Every structure is written in structure tokens, then in C-alpha cells.
Short mmCIF file of C-alpha atoms and ligand atoms in Angstrom, two decimals:
data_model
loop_
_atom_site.label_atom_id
_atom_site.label_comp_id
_atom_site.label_asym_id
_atom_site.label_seq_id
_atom_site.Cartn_x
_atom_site.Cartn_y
_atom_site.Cartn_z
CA UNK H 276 147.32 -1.72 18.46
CA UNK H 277 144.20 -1.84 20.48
CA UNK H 278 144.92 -4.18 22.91
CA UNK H 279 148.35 -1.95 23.80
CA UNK H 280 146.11 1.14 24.02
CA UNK H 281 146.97 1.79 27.74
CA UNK H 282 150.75 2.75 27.04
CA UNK H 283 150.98 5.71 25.29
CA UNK H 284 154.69 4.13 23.53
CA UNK H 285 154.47 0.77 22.55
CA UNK H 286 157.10 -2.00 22.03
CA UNK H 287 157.57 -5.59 23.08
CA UNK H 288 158.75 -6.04 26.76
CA UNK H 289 161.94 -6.82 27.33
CA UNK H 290 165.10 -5.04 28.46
CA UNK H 291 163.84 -1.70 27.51
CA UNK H 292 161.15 -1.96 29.87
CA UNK H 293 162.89 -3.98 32.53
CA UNK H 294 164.97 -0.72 32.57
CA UNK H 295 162.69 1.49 33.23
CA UNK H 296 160.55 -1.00 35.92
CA UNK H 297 164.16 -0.65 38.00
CA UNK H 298 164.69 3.33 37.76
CA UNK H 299 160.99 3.59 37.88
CA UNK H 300 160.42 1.19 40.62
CA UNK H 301 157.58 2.87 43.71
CA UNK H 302 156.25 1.69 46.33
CA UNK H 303 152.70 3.50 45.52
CA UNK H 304 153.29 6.22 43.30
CA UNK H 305 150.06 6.98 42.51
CA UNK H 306 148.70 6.93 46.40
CA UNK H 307 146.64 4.30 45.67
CA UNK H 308 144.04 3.88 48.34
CA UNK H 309 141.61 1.17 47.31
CA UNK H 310 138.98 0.01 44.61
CA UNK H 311 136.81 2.92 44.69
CA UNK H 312 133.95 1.16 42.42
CA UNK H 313 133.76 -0.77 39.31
CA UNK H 314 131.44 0.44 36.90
CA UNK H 315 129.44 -2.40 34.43
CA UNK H 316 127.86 -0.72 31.48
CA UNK H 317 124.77 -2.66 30.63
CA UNK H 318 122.41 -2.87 28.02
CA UNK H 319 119.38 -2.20 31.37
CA UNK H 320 120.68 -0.83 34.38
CA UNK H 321 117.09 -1.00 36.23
CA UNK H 322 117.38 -4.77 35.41
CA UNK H 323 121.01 -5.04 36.27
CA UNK H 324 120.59 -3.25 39.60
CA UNK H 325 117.39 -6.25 40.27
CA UNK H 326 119.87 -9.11 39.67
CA UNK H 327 122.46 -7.49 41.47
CA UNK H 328 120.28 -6.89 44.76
CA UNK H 329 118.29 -10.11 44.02
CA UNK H 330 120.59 -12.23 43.18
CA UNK H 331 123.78 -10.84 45.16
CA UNK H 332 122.98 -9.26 47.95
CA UNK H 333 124.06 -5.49 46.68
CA UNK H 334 121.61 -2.93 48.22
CA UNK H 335 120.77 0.37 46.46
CA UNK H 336 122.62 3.52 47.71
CA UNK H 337 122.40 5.92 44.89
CA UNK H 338 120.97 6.66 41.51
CA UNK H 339 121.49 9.09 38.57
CA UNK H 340 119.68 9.93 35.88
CA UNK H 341 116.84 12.11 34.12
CA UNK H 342 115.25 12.73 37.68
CA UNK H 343 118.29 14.00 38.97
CA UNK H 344 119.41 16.03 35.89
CA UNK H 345 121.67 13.07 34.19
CA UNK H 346 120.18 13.35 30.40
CA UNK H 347 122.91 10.89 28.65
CA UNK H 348 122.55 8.03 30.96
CA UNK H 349 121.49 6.44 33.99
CA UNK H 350 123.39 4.87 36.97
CA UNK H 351 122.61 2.55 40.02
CA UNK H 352 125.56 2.85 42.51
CA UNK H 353 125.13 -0.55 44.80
CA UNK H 354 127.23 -1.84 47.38
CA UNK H 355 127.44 -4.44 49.62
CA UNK H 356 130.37 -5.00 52.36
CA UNK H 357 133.72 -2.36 51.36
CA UNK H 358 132.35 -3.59 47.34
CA UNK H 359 130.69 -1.04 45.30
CA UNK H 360 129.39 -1.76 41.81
CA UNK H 361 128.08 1.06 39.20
CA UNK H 362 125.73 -0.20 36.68
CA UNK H 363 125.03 2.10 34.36
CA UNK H 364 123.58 2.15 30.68
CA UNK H 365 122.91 4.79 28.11
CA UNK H 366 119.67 6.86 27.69
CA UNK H 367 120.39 7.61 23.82
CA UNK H 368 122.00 5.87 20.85
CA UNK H 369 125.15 8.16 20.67
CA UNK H 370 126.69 7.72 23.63
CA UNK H 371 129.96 6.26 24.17
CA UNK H 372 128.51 3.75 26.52
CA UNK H 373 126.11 2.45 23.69
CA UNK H 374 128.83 1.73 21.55
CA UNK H 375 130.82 -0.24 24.08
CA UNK H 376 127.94 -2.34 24.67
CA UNK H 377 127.07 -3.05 21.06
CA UNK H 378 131.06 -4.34 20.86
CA UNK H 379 131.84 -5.77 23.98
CA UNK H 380 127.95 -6.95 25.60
CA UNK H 381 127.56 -5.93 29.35
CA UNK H 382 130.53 -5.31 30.61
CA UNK H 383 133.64 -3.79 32.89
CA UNK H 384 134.33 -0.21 31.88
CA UNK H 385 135.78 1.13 34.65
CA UNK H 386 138.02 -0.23 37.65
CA UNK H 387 138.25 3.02 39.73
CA UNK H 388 140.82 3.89 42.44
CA UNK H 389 140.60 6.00 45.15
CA UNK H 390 143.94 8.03 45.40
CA UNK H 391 145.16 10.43 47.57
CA UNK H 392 145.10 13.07 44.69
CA UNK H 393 143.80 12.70 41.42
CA UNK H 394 146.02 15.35 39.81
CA UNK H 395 149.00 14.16 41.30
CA UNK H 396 147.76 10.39 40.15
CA UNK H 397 147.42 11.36 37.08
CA UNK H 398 150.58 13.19 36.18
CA UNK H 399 152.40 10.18 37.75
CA UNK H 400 150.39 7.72 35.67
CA UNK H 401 151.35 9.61 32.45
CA UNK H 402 154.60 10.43 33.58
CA UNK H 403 155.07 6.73 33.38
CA UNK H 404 153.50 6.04 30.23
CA UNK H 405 149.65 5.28 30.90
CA UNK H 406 147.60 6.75 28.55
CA UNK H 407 145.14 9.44 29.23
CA UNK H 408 141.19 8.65 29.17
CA UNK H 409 140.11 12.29 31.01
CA UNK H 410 141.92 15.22 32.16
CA UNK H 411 141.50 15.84 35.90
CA UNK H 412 138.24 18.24 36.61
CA UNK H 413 136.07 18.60 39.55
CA UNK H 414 133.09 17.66 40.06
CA UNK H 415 130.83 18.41 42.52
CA UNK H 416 127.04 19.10 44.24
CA UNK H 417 125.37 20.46 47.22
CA UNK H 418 126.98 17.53 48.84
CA UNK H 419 130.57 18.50 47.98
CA UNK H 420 133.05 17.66 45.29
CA UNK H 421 135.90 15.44 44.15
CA UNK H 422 138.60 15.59 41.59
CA UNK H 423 138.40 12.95 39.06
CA UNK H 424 140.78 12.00 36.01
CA UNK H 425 141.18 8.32 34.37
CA UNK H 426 143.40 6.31 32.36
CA UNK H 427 143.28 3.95 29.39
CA UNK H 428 144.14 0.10 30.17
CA UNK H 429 143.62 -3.37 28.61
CA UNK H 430 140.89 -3.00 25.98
CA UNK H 431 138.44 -0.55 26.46
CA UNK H 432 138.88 -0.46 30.32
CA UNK H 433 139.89 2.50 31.99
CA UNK H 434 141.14 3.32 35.38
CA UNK H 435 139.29 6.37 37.14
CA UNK H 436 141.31 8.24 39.01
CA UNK H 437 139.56 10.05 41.99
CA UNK H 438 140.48 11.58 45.19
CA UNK H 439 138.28 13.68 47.72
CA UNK H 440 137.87 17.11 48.16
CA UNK H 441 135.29 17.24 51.38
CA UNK H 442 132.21 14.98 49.29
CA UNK H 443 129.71 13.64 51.82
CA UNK H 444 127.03 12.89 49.79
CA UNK H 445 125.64 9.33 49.35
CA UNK H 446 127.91 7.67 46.44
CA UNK H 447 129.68 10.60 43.51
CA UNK H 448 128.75 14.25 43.14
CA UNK H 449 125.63 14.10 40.71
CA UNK H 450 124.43 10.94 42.76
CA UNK H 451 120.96 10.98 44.57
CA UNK H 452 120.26 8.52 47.67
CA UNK H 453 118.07 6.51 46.58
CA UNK H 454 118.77 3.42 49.38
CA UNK H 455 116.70 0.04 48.67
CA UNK H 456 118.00 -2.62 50.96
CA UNK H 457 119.02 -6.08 49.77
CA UNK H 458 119.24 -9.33 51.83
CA UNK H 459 122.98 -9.10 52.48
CA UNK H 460 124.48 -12.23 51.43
CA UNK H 461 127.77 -11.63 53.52
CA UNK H 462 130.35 -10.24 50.51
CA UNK H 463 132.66 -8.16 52.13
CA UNK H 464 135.30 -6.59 49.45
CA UNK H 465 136.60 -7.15 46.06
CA UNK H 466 139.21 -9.60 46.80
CA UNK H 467 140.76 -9.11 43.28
CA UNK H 468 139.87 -8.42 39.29
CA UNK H 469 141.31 -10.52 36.34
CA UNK H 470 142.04 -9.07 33.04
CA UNK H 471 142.20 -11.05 29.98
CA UNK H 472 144.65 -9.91 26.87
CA UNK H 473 145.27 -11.33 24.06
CA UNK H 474 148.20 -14.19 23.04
CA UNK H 475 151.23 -12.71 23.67
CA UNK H 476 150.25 -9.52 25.55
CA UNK H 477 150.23 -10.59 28.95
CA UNK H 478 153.82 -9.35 29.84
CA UNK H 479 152.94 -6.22 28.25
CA UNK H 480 150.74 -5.81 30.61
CA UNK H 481 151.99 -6.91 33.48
CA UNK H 482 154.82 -4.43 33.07
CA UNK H 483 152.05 -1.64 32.54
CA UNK H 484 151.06 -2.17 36.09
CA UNK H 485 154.82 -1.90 37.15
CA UNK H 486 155.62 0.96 35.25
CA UNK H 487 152.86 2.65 35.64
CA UNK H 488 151.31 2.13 39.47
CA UNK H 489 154.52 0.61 40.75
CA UNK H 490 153.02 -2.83 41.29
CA UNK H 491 155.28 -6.28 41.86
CA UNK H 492 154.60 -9.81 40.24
CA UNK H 493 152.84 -11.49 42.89
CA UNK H 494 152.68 -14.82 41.40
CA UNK H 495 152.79 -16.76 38.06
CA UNK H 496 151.02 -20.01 36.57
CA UNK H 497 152.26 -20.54 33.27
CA UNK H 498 150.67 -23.52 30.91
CA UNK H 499 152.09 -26.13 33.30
CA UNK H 500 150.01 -25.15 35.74
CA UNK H 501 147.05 -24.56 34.16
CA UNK H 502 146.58 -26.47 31.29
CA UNK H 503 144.03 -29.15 30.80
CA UNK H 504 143.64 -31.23 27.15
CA UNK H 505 141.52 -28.44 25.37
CA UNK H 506 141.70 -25.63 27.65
CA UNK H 507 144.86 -23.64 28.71
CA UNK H 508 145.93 -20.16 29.86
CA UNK H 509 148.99 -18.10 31.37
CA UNK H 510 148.63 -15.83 34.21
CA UNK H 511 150.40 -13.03 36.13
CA UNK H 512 148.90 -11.88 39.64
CA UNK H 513 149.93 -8.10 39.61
CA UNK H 514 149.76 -6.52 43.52
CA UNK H 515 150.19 -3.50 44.87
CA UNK H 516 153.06 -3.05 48.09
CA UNK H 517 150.31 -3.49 50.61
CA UNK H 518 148.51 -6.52 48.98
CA UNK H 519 144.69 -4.70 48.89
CA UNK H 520 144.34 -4.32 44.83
CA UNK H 521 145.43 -7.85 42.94
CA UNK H 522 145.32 -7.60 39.32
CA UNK H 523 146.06 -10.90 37.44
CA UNK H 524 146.45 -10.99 34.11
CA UNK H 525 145.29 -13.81 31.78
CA UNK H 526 146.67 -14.63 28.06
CA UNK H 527 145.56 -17.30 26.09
CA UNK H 528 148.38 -20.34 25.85
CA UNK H 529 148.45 -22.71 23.09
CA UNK H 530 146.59 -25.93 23.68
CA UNK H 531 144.38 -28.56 21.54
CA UNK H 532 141.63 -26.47 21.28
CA UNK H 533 140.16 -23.38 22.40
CA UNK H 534 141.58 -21.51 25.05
CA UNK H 535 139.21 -20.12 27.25
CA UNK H 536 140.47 -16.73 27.63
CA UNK H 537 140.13 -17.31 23.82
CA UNK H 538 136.64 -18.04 24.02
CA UNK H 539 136.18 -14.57 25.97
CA UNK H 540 138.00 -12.32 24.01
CA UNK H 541 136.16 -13.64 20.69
CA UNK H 542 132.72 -13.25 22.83
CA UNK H 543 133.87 -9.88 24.11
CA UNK H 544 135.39 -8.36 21.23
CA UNK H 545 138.91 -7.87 22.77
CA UNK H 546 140.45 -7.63 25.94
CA UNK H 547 138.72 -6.77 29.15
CA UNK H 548 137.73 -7.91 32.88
CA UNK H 549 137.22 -11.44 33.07
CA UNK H 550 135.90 -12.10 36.46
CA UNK H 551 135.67 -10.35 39.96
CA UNK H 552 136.13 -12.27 42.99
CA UNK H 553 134.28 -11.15 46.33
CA UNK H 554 135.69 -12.38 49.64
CA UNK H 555 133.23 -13.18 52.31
CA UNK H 556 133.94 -14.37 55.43
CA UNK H 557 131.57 -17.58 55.56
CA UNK H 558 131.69 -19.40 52.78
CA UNK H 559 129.06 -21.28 53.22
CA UNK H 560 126.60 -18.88 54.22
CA UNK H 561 127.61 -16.54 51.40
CA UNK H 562 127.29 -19.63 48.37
CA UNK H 563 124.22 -21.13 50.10
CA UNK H 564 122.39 -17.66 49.99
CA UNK H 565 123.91 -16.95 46.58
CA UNK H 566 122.07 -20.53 45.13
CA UNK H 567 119.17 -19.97 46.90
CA UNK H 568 118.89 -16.38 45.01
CA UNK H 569 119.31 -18.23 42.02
CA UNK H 570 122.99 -17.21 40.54
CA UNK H 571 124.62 -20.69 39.06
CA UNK H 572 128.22 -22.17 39.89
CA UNK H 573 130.39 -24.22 37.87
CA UNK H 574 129.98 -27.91 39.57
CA UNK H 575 133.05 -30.17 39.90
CA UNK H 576 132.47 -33.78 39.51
CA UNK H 577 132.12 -35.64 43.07
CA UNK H 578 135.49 -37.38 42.53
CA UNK H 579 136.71 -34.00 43.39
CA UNK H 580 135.81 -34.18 46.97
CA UNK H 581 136.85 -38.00 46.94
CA UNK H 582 140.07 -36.77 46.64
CA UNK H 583 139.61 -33.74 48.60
CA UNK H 584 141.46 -34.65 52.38
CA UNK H 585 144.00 -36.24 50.93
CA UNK H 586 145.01 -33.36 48.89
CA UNK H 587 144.09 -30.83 51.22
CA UNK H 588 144.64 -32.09 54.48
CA UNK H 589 141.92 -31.20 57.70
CA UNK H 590 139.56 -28.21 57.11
CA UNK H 591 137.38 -26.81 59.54
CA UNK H 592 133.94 -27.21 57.11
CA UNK H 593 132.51 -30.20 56.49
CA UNK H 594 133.06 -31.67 53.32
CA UNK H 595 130.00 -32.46 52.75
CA UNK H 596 128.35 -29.37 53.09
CA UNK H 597 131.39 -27.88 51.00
CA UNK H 598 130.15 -30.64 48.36
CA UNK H 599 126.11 -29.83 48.10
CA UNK H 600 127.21 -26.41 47.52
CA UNK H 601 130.36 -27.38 45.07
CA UNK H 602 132.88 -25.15 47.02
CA UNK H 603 136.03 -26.23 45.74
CA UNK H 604 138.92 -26.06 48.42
CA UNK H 605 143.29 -25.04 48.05
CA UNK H 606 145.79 -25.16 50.38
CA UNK H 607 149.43 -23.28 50.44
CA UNK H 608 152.11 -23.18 53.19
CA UNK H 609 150.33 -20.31 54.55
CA UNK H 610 146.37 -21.45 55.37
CA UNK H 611 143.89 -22.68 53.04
CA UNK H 612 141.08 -20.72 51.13
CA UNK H 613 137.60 -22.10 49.63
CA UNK H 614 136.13 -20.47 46.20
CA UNK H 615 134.10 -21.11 43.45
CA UNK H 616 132.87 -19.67 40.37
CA UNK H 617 129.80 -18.19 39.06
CA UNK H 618 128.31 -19.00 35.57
CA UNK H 619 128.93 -16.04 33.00
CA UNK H 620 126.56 -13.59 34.55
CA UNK H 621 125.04 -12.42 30.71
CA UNK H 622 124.20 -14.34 28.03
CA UNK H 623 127.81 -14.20 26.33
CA UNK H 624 130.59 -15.96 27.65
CA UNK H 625 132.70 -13.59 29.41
CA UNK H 626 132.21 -11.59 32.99
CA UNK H 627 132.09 -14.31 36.13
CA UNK H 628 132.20 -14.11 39.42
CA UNK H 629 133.95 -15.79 41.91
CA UNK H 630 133.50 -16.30 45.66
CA UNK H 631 136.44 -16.60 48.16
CA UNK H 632 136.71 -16.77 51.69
CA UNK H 633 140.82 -16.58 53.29
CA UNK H 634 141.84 -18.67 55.54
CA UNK H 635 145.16 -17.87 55.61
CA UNK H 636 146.42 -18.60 52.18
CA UNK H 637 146.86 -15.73 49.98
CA UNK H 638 147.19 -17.69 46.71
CA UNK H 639 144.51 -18.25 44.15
CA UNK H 640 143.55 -22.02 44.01
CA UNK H 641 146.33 -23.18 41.90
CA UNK H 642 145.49 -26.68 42.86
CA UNK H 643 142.04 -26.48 42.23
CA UNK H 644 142.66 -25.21 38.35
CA UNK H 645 142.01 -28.58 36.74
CA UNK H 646 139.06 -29.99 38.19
CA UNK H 647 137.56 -26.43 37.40
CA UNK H 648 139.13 -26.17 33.51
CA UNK H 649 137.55 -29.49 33.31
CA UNK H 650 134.12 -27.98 34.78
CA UNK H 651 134.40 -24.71 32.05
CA UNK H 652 135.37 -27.06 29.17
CA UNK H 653 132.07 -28.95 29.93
CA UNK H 654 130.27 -25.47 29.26
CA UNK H 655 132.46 -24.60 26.54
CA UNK H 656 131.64 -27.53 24.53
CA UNK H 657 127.89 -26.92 25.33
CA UNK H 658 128.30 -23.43 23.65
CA UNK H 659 129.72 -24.88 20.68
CA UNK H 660 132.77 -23.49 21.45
CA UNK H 661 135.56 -25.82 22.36
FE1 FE2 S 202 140.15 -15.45 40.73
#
């Protein structure tokens, strides 16, 4: 089944699988390092590379293509903070890349990890039951090389696997600098990336990222927590040991109408990355600068902030400059943290982005779930689609 296409042996979860999570269990048996890039395959990467820098902040660092040798396709590498984006799209009808944009739209192909060794990674990953996308090979260029493999996960999503082997050169071997400065807009990592699956798969999946890269259940909302009157969903936050990669994983749950994780996965043709959350360190700075670029937010009504002290207690920004810019605000035992949510950044209803800034709560907004659901049902019903 498609949406299992990650584990090489399928099966429901359950005991089996709980089985091998305990004589399987790792701290980081793959040597993951960090979020090496996450590559977007678009239908225009020059274009996509302009709304990135324009709208987001991301400057230029690299580019590939038919000046630099590339004949299949061509890539903007574009960073911004410890976040680097890929953007690529495909030069001729035949290539993979087209065919994953005429199913799924722009979107997330690739998540890729830095490990420690990519061969190692990979046997490990496989070992455990991932499926393999590429074999590990070099590759490499005057500036150096790196060994590179991948693996299969939700959807059409793969996880590149790559470690170093003495690269300097400005982004991947095969990569030319090509550096055009944006206005940084204060983004300083990929805080975390949701997937979501289909009804019924999220467990699968969460126990793929036990099994396979030795991850714990970090947290989980089930339809109690977030479900609204139309609009409902389940959700497992998936973490590595040291808390840098969070993966949560979305399913649709039941509800009076249409889920919106059902909404994406009928828009995106299956499974895939949902949204991408950036974590700045000024909130207000970072969403001001993002709305002056242009990029659009979900709004919550202003009863939202009516409510806000009460529910939240004393922050240190004022409310309301947290309410011109409709930065929504949750608070755990830890610290609070302030987000909000992009529009769907292409014309079908699927890849978002959210803003966060940390201030000391690690959680992800439970509390602010359904004023927002509210907020995406509004949009959902303006799409025809609820
Ligand atoms: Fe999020």
C-alpha cells in the first residue's frame, strides 16, 4: 500500500511491532545530526527561490543547473538562520520530479539528515525495516565530496541520508555559489516538520520512526484535543533523544465533516509534509516583517485575545501588538511559546508554514488548536471544501 511504502514489511501495529520497538530500542542509531535541508520540488524554481527570498527572508547560497552542468533539473539551495530549503524543479518532461509535481503540486520531497555516516545510516535504517530510495554513492567536486544514500517514508517523501567526507564548497557537491542576499527576517532553524497519513496510518508511522531512527513519542493529541464541529485530527509528536528533529504525525479523525488533514491528502494526492515550522527568536519582528513581505496568516477572531490573560496568564509582549499581527499565544508548566500559521503557500491546499518563537515551553500550542481549527474551517468552507 502506498501510504506504508516506507517499511519494507508491512502489517498493522500492534504487539508485533511493540516487540521489536523494545529489542530495537536506540538512542540514535542512525547518528543523526540535524535537518540537513528540505528539498520542495516546484513547478518554477526561479519563481520559488523569489518568494522564498522575497517573501521569507531566505538568501541565495547556491544554484545548479544547465550552467553548471545539471541537464535534468535545476536547484536553488537558500538558507536563512541553521534552515536550508532546496527548491528545485525539472528541466524536461521525464523526470521523476515532473511526475511528482503533476500528482502531488509543489511540494516536500525530501527531509534530509545529516548523519555521521551515510553507509552506516543506511544499513541501520534497512536493518530496521525502512525502505531503500538510493544506495549510498559519493558524490563530489573540486570542492570535495560527501556520501549520500536515502530512504522511502510517508508518501512519496524520502529521507536523504548524507554524511561528510571533507566538502567545503558552498551548499552539495555539483552546487555553484551563486549568493543573492535577502532581508533576513530573523528565522533561525526548523523547529519541526508535520507529516500527514492517511485514517488509520498514523501509528504505523509513528512506530516507523521508532523502529527505524530510534525516536520516542513525544506527545499525543487525540480527537479530544483537537476536534472542533467540522474539523478534527489525531497527532503523534515523534522526537529524537536530544529533542533537535520533531516529527509529528497527523491522521485524519472522524468528525461532521471534512477533516482537514483530509482536505490535504485529497489536494495532495496522498500523504506528505504538511507544514514546517521556523523558530525565530522575536516573534514579533519575524511576523511583522513576514506581513509586510506579503505572506498571509490565518487570523483568529478578536475574542481570542479577549480571552487571552486569563488563559494564559502574564506575557512579556503586549497583547496588542500580538493582536495586529494575530500571533496566537500557549502556555505549559514549562514557559510559554507564541506561533501562528501561514496560508497554504501554493494554490492547493496543502504545504503551510508556521512561525514559533520558545519561551520555555516545548509543547505545540495545544491550547491554541480551536480558535485556529475554527480559523482553517473558515478557509475550508471558502474552498468549497468543508
Ligand atoms: Fe506545528
Amino acid at each position: 500500500m502506498r501510504g506504508e511504502q516506507g517499511l519494507a514489511s508491512e502489517g498493522a501495529p500492534g504487539e508485533k511491532y511493540a516487540k521489536i520497538i523494545r529489542e530495537n530500542r536506540m538512542e540514535n542509531p542512525l547518528k543523526l545530526k540535524r535537518i540537513h535541508h528540505v528539498e520542495f520540488l516546484v513547478g518554477n524554481a526561479r519563481q520559488a527561490a523569489f518568494f522564498y527570498r522575497k517573501g521569507f527572508g531566505f538568501s541565495q547560497v547556491a544554484y545548479s543547473g544547465l550552467e553548471t552542468g545539471q541537464r535534468k533539473r535545476t536547484s536553488y539551495a537558500m538558507s536563512q538562520g541553521k534552515a536550508n530549503f532546496l527548491l528545485t524543479t525539472p528541466l524536461t518532461p521525464d523526470d521523476d520530479a515532473a511526475e511528482h509535481i503533476r500528482k502531488h503540486g509543489d511540494g516536500v520531497k525530501d527531509i534530509a539528515l545529516e548523519v555521521a555516516d551515510a553507509d552506516q545510516a543506511f544499513e541501520e535504517a534497512v536493518k530496521r525495516g525502512a525502505l531503500p530510495a538510493q544506495e549510498p554513492h559519493d558524490e563530489k567536486d573540486e570542492h570535495g565530496a560527501i556520501r549520500r544514500a536515502a530512504v522511502h517514508t510517508y508518501g512519496d517523501t524520502i529521507h536523504s541520508l548524507i554524511s561528510y567526507k571533507g566538502y567545503k564548497g558552498p551548499f552539495l557537491p555539483g552546487f555553484a555559489a551563486a549568493p543573492i542576499a535577502a532581508d533576513d527576517c530573523g528565522i533561525l532553524r526548523i523547529d519541526h516538520i508535520v507529516g500527514n497519513v492517511e485514517l488509520g496510518k498514523m501509528q504505523f508511522w509513528a512506530d516507523y520512526y521508532t523502529r527505524v531512527f530510534g525516536f520516542h513519542r513525544y506527545i499525543t493529541f487525540d480527537d479530544k484535543d483537537i476536534s472542533t464541529e467540522y474539523s478534527a485530527l489525531m497527532s503523534i509528536v515523534m522526537s529524537d533523544d536530544s529533542h533537535s528533529v520533531k516529527f509529528p504525525i497527523n491522521e485524519p479523525a472522524a468528525a461532521r465533516n471534512k477533516s482537514q488533514i483530509q482536505e490535504y491528502i485529497e489536494a495532495y494526492g496522498g500523504p506528505g509534509a504538511q507544514h514546517l515550522a521556523l523558530q525565530c527568536k522575536d516573534v514579533l519582528h519575524t511576523v511583522g516583517k513576514l506581513q509586510r513581505n506579503g505572506i498571509d496568516f490565518l487570523r483568529v477572531p478578536d475574542s481570542y485575545y479577549q480571552a487571552l490573560p486569563a488563559r494564559v496568564g502574564p506575557v512579556e509582549e503586549p497583547i496588542d501588538d500580538l493582536r495586529a499581527l494575530g500571533i496566537l499565544v500557549d502556555r505549559d508548566d514549562e514557559g510559554y511559546l507564541l506561533q501562528i500559521f501561514s496560508k497554504p503557500v501554493e494554490d492547493r491546499p496543502t504545504v503551510f508554514f508556521e512561525v514559533i518563537q520558545r519561551k520555555g515551553s516545548r509543547g505545540f500550542g495545544k491550547g491554541n488548536f480551536k480558535a485556529l481549527f475554527e480559523s482553517i474551517e473558515m478557509e475550508q468552507a471558502r474552498r468549497g471544501n468543508l
